[in-house]
Structures are given as structure tokens and as C-alpha cells.
Coordinates of C-alpha atoms in Angstrom, one line a residue:
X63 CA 118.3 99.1 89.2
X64 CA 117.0 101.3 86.5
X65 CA 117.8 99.3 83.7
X66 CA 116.0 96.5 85.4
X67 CA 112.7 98.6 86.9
X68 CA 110.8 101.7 85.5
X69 CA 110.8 104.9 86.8
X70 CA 108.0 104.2 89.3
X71 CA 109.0 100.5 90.6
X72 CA 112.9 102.5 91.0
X73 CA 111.0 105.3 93.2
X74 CA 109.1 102.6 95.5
X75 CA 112.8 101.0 95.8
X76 CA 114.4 104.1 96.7
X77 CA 111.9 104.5 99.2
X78 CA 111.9 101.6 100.8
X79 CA 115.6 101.4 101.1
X80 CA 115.6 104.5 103.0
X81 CA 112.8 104.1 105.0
X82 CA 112.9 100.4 106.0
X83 CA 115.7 98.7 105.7
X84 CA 114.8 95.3 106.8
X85 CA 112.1 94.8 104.4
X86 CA 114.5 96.2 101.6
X87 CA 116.6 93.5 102.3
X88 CA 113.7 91.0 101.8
X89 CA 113.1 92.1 98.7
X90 CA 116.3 92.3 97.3
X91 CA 117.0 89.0 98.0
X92 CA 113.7 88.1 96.1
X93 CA 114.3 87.2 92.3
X94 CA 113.8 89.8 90.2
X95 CA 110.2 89.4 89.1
X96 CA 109.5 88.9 92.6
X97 CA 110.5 92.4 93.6
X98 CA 108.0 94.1 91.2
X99 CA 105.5 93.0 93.2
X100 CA 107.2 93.4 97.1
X101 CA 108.5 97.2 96.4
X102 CA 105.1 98.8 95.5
X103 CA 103.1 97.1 98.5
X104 CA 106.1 98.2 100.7
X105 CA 106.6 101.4 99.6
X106 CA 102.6 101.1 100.2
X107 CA 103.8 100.3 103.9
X108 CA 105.8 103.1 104.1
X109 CA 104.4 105.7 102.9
X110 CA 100.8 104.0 105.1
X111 CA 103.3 104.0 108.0
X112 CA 104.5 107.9 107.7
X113 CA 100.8 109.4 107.0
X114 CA 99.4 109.2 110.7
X115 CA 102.5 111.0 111.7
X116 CA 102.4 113.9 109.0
X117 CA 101.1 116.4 112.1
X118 CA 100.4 117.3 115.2
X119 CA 96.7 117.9 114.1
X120 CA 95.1 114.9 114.1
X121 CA 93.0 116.2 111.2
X122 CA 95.7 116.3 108.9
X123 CA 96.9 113.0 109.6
X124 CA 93.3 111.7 109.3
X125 CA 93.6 113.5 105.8
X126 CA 96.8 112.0 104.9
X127 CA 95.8 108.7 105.6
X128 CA 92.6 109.0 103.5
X129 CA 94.5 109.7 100.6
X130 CA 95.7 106.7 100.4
X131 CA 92.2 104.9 101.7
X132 CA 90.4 106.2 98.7
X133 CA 93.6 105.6 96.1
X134 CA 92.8 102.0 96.8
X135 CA 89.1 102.3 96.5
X136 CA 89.7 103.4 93.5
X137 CA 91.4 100.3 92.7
X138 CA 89.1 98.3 94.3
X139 CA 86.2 99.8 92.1
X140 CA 88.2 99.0 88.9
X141 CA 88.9 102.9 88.1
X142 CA 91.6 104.0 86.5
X143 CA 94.7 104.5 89.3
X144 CA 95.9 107.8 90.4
X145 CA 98.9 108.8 88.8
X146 CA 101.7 108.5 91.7
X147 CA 104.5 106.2 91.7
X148 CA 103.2 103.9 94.3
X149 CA 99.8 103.8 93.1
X150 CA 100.7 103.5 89.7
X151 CA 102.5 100.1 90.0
X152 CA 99.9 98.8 92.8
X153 CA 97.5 99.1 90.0
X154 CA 99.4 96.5 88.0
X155 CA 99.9 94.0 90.8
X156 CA 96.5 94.1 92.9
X157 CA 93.5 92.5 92.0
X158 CA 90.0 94.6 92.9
X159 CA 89.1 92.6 95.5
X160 CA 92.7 92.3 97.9
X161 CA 93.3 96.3 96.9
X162 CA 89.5 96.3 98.8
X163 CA 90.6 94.3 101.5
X164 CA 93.7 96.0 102.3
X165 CA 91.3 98.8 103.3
X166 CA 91.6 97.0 106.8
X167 CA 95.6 97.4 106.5
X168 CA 94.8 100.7 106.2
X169 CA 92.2 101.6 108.4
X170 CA 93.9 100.0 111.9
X171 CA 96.5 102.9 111.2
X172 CA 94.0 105.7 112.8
X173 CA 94.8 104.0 116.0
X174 CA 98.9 105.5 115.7
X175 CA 97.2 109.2 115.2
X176 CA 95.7 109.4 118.7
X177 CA 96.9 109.2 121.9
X178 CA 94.5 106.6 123.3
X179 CA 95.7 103.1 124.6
X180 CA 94.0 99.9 122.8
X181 CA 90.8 98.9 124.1
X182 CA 91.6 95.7 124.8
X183 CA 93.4 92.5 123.7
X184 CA 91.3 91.8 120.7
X185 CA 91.8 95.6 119.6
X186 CA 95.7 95.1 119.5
X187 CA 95.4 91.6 118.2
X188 CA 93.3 93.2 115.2
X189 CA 95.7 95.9 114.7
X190 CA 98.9 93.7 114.1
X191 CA 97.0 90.9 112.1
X192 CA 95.7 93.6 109.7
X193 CA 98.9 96.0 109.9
X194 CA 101.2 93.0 109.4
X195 CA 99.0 90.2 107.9
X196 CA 97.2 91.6 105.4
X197 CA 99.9 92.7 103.5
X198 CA 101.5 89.5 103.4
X199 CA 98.1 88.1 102.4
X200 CA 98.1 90.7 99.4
X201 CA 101.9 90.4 98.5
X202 CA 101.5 86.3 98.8
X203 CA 98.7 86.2 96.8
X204 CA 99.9 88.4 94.2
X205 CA 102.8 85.6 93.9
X206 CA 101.5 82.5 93.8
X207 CA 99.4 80.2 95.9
X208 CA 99.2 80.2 99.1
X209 CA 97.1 79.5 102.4
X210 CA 95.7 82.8 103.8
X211 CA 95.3 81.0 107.5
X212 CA 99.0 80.1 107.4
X213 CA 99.7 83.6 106.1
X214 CA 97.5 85.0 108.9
X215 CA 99.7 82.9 111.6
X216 CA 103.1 83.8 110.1
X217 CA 102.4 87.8 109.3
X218 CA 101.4 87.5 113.3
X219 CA 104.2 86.2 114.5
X220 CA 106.0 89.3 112.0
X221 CA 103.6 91.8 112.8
X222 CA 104.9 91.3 116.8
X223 CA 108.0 91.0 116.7
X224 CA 108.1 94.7 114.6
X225 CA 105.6 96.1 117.2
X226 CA 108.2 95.1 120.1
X227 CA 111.1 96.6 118.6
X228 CA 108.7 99.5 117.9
X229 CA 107.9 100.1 121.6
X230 CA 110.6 102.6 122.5
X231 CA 109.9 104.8 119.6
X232 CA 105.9 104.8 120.0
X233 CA 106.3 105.5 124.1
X234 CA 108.7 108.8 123.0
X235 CA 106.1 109.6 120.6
X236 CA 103.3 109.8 123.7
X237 CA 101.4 106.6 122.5
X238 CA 100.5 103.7 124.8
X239 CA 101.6 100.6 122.6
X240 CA 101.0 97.6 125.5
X241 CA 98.2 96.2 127.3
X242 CA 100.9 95.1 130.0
X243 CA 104.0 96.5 129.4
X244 CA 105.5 94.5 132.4
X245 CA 108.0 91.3 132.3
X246 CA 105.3 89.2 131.9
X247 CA 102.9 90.6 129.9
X248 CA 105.7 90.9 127.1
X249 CA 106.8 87.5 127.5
X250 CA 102.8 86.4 127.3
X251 CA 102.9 88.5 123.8
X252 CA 105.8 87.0 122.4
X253 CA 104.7 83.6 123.4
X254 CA 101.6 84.0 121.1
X255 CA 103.7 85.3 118.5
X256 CA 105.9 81.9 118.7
X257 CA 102.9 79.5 119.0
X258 CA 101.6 81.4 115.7
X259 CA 105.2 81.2 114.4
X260 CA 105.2 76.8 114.7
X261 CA 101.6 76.5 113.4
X262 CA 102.6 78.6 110.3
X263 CA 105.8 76.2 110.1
X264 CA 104.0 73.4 110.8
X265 CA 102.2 74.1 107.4
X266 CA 104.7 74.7 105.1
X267 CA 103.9 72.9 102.0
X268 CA 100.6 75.3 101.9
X269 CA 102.7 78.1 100.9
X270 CA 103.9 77.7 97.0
X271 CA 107.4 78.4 95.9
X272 CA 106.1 81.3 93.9
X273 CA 104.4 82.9 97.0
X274 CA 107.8 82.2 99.2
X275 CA 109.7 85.3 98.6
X276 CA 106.5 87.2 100.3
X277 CA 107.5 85.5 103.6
X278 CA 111.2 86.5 103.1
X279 CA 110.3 89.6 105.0
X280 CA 109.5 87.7 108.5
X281 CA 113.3 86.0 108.3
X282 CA 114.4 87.5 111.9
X283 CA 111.1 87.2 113.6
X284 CA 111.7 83.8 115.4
X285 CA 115.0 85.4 116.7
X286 CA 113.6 88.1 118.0
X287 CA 110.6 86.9 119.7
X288 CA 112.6 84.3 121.4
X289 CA 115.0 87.5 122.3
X290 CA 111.9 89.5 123.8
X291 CA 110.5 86.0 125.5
X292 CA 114.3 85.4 127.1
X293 CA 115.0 88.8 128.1
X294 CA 111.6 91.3 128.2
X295 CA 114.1 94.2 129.2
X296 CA 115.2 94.2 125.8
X297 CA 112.0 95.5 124.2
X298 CA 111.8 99.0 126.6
X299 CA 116.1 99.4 126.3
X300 CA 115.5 99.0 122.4
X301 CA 118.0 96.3 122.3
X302 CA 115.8 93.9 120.5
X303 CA 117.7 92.8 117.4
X304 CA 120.3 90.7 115.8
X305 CA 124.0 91.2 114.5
X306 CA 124.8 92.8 111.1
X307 CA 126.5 89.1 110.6
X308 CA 123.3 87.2 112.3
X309 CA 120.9 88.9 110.5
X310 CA 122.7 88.3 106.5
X311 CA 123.3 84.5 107.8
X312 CA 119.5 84.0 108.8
X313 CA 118.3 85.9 105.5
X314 CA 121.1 84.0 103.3
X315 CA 119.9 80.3 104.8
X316 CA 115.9 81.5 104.4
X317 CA 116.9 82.0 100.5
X318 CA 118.8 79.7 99.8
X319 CA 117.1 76.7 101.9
X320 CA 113.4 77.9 100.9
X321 CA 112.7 77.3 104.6
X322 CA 110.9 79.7 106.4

């Protein structure tokens, strides 16, 4: 990769590939200029993913995460980026205003640092269409064209289906991750996540070629949420997933179809 990437766009690989392999996988099977753009905002993800776990203070983590709060205002203000080999390249691929709006992206992340349960529906609907939507919106857009509303439905349906096979690990970790964590209210959740899934299908030719390898990412979502809708035990026995074999078929037809 390093005759193909500088020394910065090689780091945000390297970390991505250790850290989450799934989106790694995305991106690789991205063409090359493609990837230039996915591996900083998801080594972005990553490193925004880690920072409200960096301690058991929750002062530290609230420190951690501002780090990278103010990095992007920097951006967002049009001064020159931090030297770091995530903010470095992000400073190449985002424009002022979507390194502003990825504040939000950002922001929603305070919630993994306490303890407290979400207030309500609209509090966990806001933290899964910013954790998981807005960064397709800003990966999308730094593609091609695209419609943010059909973005908004599909990084949904994406942003769900992650937060179910999430729930084991967040409940060890003392956090309270479902409004109703019962049969029912995870089927209810992955039925939204569906309905979301169809109207961003249903709008396909909204999405450019160009901005296509953004949504590469989301290529086991539909799988999974029907998984969780089928069989809600899944999600608390941390079953929820596909084959090594399913999951290259379903990420090989997404490619080579253009189909999402």
C-alpha cells in the first residue's frame, strides 16, 4: 500500500484494518482514489470511537474527545490542520462546512462516556443518525453527488444494525444501550432500520456512481437486520452476523453489481 498511499493515508489504513475490520473491507474494495477519501474519515471513526473509552475518569475521556472536536473546528474555520496523520489527510478531503457539521458526529459520542440510559427514543434516534449518518453524508459528499435524505435513510439502517451487534459489548461495559431491550422492542428497532433501508433503495439513482463506494460500508446491513427482526436473541447472545463466505459474496455482488 505504500507505494500507492503516503505515509499518513498508510497510517489511517493500518488503523482501520486493525480496529474495524468490516469497514476496511469496504474500503478496500473501493477503487483506489476512492480509498483516499474512506480511510481518513474512518480512521476518524476510529479513533472518535476509542476516545470516550480512554478512562475511567470521565474527564479524561471528555478531554480526549475534545481533541478531536476542536481539530475539526479548526478545519471548519479554514486554519491550517494539526499535524497528525488523521488530521492531516481530513484536511485534504473536507470542505469547511461538512468538517463543521461533523461536529454533531462527534458530539453524540459524550453519550458512550457516562453511564446514563438515553432519554428517550428521539435521543437514540439522534445518536445513530449522527454517529452513523453523518459520516456517510461527509464521505458521500466528498465523492460525488448524492442525496443527503437518501444518505440519512441508508446510514440509518447502517448505524442500527452496528449498534445491535454492539449491544453485548456496551452492556459488559456498564452502559444501558436499549430503550426496550425485550423481543419486541428489538424487533420494533430493526423494523425501522428496514423501512429506512427500502426508502434509501427505493431512491437509488439519487446516489451518483462516484458517491457509491461511500455506501459500500452498509453491504451486510440488510442481513443483519432481518437476522435481529427474525431471531431478537441473536443481538444479547452476540450472534448477530454473517459467514466469512456470506459476507465476501454480499460485498463481491454490491461491487460488482453497483447495487446497494
Amino acid at each position: 500500500m505504500s507505494d500507492v498511499f503516503d505515509a499518513d493515508l498508510t497510517a489511517c489504513a493500518e488503523l482501520v484494518q486493525r480496529a474495524d475490520p468490516d469497514r476496511f473491507a469496504a474500503a478496500m474494495a473501493a477503487p483506489v482514489t476512492a480509498r483516499r477519501v474512506l480511510f481518513p474519515l474512518y480512521a476518524l471513526a476510529v479513533e472518535v470511537a476509542r476516545a470516550p473509552w480512554a478512562s475511567a475518569e470521565p474527564m479524561i475521556a471528555e478531554m480526549r474527545l475534545q481533541w478531536w472536536r476542536d481539530a475539526l473546528e479548526e478545519l471548519a474555520l479554514g486554519k491550517p490542520p494539526r499535524r497528525h496523520p488523521v488530521v492531516t489527510p481530513l484536511a485534504g478531503i473536507l470542505s469547511p462546512q461538512m468538517a463543521a457539521r461533523l461536529d454533531g458526529f462527534l458530539a453524540v459520542r459524550r453519550w458512550d462516556i457516562y453511564r446514563d440510559p438515553f432519554e428517550d427514543e428521539t435521543h437514540l434516534t439522534r445518536y445513530v443518525e449522527e454517529s452513523s449518518g453523518t459520516l456517510l453524508c461527509a464521505a458521500a459528499a466528498a465523492l460525488g453527488q448524492a442525496d443527503e435524505g437518501v444518505l440519512r435513510d441508508y446510514g440509518y439502517a447502517m448505524g442500527i444494525a452496528n449498534w445491535l451487534r454492539a449491544i453485548p459489548e456496551l452492556e459488559a461495559r456498564g452502559r444501558i444501550p436499549l430503550l426496550d431491550g425485550t423481543p419486541a422492542g428489538i424487533r420494533q428497532l430493526a423494523e425501522e432500520g428496514l423501512d429506512r433501508l427500502s426508502r434509501a433503495r427505493a431512491k437509488r439513482a439519487m446516489i451518483s456512481p462516484a458517491a457509491r463506494p461511500a455506501l459500500l460500508a452498509g453491504w451486510q446491513s440488510g442481513a443483519l437486520l432481518r437476522q435481529a427482526r427474525k431471531e431478537p436473541a441473536r443481538v444479547a447472545a452476540g450472534q448477530l452476523g454473517l459467514s466469512p463466505f456470506a459476507r465476501n459474496l454480499r460485498l463481491g455482488l454490491q461491487v460488482s453489481t453497483g447495487r446497494w
